[in-house]
PDB file of C-alpha atoms in Angstrom:
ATOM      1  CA  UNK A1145     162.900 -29.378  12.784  1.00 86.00           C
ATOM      2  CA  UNK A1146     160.281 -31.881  12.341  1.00 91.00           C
ATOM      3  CA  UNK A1147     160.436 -35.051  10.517  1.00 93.00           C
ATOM      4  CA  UNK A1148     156.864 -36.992   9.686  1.00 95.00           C
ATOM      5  CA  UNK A1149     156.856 -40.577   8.319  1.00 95.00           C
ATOM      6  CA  UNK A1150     153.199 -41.828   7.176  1.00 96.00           C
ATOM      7  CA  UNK A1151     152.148 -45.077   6.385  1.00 95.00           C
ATOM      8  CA  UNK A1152     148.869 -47.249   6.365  1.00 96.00           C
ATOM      9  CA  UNK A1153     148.467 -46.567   2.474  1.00 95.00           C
ATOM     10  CA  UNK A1154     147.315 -48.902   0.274  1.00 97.00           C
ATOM     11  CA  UNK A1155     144.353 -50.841  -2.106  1.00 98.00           C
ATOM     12  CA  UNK A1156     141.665 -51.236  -0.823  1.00 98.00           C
ATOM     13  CA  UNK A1157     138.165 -52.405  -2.384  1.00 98.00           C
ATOM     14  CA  UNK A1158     134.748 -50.058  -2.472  1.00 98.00           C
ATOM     15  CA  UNK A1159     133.908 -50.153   0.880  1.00 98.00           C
ATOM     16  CA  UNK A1160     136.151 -51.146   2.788  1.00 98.00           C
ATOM     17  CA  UNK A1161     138.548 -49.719   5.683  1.00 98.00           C
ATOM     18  CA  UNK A1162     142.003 -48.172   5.847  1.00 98.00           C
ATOM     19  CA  UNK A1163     143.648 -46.640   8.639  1.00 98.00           C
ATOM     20  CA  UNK A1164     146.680 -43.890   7.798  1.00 98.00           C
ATOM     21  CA  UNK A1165     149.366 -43.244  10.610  1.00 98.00           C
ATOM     22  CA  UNK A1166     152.075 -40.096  10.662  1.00 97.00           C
ATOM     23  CA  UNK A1167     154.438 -40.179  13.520  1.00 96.00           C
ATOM     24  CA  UNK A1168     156.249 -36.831  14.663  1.00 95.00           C
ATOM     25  CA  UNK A1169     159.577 -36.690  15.710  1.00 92.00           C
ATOM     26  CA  UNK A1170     162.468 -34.593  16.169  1.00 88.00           C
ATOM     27  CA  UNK A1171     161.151 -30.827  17.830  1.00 81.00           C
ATOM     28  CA  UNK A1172     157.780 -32.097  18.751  1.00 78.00           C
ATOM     29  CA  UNK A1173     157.620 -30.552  21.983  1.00 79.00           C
ATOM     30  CA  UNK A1174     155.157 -27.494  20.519  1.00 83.00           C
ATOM     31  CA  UNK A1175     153.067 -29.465  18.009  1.00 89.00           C
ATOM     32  CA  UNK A1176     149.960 -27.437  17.397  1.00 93.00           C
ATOM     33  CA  UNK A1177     147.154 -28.760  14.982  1.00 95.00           C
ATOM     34  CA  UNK A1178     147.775 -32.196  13.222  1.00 97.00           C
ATOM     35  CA  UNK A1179     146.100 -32.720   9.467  1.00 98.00           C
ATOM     36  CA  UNK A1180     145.703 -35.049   6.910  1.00 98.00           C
ATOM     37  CA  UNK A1181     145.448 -33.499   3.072  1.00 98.00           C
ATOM     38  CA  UNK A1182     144.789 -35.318  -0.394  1.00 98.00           C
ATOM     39  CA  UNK A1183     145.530 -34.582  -3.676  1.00 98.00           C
ATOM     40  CA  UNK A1184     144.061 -36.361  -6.817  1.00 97.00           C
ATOM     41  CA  UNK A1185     145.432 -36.517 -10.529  1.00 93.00           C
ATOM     42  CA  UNK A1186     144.839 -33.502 -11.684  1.00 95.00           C
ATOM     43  CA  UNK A1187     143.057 -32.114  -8.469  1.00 97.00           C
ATOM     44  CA  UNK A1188     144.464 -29.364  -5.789  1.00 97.00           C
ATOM     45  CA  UNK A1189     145.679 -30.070  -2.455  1.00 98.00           C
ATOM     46  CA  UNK A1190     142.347 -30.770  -0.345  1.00 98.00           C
ATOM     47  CA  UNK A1191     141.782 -30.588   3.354  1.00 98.00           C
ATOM     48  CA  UNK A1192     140.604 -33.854   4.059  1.00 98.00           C
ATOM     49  CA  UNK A1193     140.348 -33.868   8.144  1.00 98.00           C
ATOM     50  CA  UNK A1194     141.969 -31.161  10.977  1.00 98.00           C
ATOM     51  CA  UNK A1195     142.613 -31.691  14.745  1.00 98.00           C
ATOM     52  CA  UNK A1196     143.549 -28.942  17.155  1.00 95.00           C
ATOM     53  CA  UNK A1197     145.686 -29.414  19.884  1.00 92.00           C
ATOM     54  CA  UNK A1198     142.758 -29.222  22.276  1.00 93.00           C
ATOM     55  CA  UNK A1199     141.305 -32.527  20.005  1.00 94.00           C
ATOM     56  CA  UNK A1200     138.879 -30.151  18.098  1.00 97.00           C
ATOM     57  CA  UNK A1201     138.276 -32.114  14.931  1.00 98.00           C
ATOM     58  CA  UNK A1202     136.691 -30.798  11.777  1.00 98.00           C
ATOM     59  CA  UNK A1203     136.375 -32.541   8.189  1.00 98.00           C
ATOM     60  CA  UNK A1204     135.753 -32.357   5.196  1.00 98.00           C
ATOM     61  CA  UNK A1205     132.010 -32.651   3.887  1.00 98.00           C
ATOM     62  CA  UNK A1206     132.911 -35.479   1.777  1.00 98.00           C
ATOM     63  CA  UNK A1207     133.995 -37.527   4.222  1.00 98.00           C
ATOM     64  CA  UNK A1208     131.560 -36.590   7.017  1.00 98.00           C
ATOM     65  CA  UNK A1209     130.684 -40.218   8.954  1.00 98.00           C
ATOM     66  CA  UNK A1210     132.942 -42.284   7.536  1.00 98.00           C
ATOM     67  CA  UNK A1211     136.695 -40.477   8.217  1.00 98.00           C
ATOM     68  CA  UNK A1212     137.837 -39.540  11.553  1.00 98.00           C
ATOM     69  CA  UNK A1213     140.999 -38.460  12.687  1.00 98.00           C
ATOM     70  CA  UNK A1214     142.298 -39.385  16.434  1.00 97.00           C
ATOM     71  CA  UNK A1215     145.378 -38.372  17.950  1.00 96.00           C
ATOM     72  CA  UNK A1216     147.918 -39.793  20.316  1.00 95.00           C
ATOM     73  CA  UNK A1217     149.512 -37.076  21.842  1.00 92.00           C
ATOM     74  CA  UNK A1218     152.356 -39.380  23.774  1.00 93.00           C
ATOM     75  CA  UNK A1219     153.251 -40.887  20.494  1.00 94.00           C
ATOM     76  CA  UNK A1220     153.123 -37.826  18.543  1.00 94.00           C
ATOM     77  CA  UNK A1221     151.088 -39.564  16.214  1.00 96.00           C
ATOM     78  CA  UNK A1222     147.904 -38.298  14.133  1.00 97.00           C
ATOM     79  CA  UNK A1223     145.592 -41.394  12.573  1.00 98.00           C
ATOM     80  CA  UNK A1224     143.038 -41.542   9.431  1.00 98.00           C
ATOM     81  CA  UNK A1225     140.702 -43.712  10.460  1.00 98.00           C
ATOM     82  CA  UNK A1226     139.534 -44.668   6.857  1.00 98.00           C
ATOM     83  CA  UNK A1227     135.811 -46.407   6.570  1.00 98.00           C
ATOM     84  CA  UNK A1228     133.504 -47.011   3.766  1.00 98.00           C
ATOM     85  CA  UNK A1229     135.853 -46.199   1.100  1.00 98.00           C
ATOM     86  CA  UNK A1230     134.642 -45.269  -2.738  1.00 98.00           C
ATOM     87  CA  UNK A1231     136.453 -44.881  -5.576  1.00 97.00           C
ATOM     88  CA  UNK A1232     136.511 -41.012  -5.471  1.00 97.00           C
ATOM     89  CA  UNK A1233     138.501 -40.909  -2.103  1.00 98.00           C
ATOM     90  CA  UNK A1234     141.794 -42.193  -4.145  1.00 98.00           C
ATOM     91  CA  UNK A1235     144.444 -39.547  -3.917  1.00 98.00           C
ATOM     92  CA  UNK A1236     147.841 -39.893  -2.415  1.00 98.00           C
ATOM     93  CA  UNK A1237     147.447 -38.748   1.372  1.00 98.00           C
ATOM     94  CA  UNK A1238     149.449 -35.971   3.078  1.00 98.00           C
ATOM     95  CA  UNK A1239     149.530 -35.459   7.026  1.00 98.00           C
ATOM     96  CA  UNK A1240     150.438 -32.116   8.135  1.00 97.00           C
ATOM     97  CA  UNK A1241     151.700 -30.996  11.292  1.00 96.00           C
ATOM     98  CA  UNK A1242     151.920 -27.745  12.968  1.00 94.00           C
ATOM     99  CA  UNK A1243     154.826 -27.118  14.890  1.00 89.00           C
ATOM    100  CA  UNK A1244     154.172 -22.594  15.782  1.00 82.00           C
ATOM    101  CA  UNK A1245     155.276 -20.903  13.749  1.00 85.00           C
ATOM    102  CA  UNK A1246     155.832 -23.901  10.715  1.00 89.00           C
ATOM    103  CA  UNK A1247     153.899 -26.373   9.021  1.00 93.00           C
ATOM    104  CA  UNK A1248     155.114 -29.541   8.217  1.00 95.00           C
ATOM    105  CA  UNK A1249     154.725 -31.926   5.276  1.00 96.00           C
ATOM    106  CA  UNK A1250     154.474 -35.934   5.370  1.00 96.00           C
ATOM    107  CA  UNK A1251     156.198 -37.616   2.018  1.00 95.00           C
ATOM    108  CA  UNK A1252     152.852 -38.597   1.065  1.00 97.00           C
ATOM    109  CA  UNK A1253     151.210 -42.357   0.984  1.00 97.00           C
ATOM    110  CA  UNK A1254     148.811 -43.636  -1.831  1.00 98.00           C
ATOM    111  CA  UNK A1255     145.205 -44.843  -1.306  1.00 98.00           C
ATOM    112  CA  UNK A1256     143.646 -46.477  -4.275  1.00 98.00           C
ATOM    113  CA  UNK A1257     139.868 -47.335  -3.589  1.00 98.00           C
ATOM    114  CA  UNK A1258     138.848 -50.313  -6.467  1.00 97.00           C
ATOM    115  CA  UNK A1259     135.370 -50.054  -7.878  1.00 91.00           C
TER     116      UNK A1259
END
């Protein structure tokens, strides 16, 4: 089993920076790919940013240039590096970790971009 605890959520005003952390414990030994997700009222689940375990990182057109997504391997920690927010990027924020053969949910933090 793994458990995931986020945090870094938060309000934050149009353009401005927020960084998201999910730390990994328990069976972490085989983690895999680390992801962050989104989800917006009313919207489906989104793919927001995905590293692979060889630090392979891939994201979302929407938040090409401003989002990235490091890893800290010895901490078993995956980071949103959050910059140049707008109002459209306000979901609640969902880190997923891949631990062969599962997948792993965080509980979820909220980021609320003001206009």
């Amino acid at each position: 089993q793994v458990q995931l605890v986020e945090s870094g959520g938060g309000l934050v005003q149009t353009g401005g920076s927020l960084r998201l952390s999910c730390a990994a414990s328990g069976s972490t030994f085989s983690i895999n790919a680390m992801a962050w997700y989104r989800q917006a009222p009313g919207k489906q689940r989104e793919l927001v940013a995905h590293i692979n375990s060889g630090g392979i990182a891939i994201y979302a057109d929407t938040v090409k240039g401003r989002f990235t997504i490091p890893r800290d391997n010895a901490k078993n920690t995956v980071y949103l590096q959050m910059n140049s927010l707008k109002p459209e990027d306000t979901a609640v924020y969902y880190c997923n970790v891949e631990v062969i053969p599962k997948g792993y949910w965080g509980q979820g933090t909220q980021v609320t971009v003001s206009s």
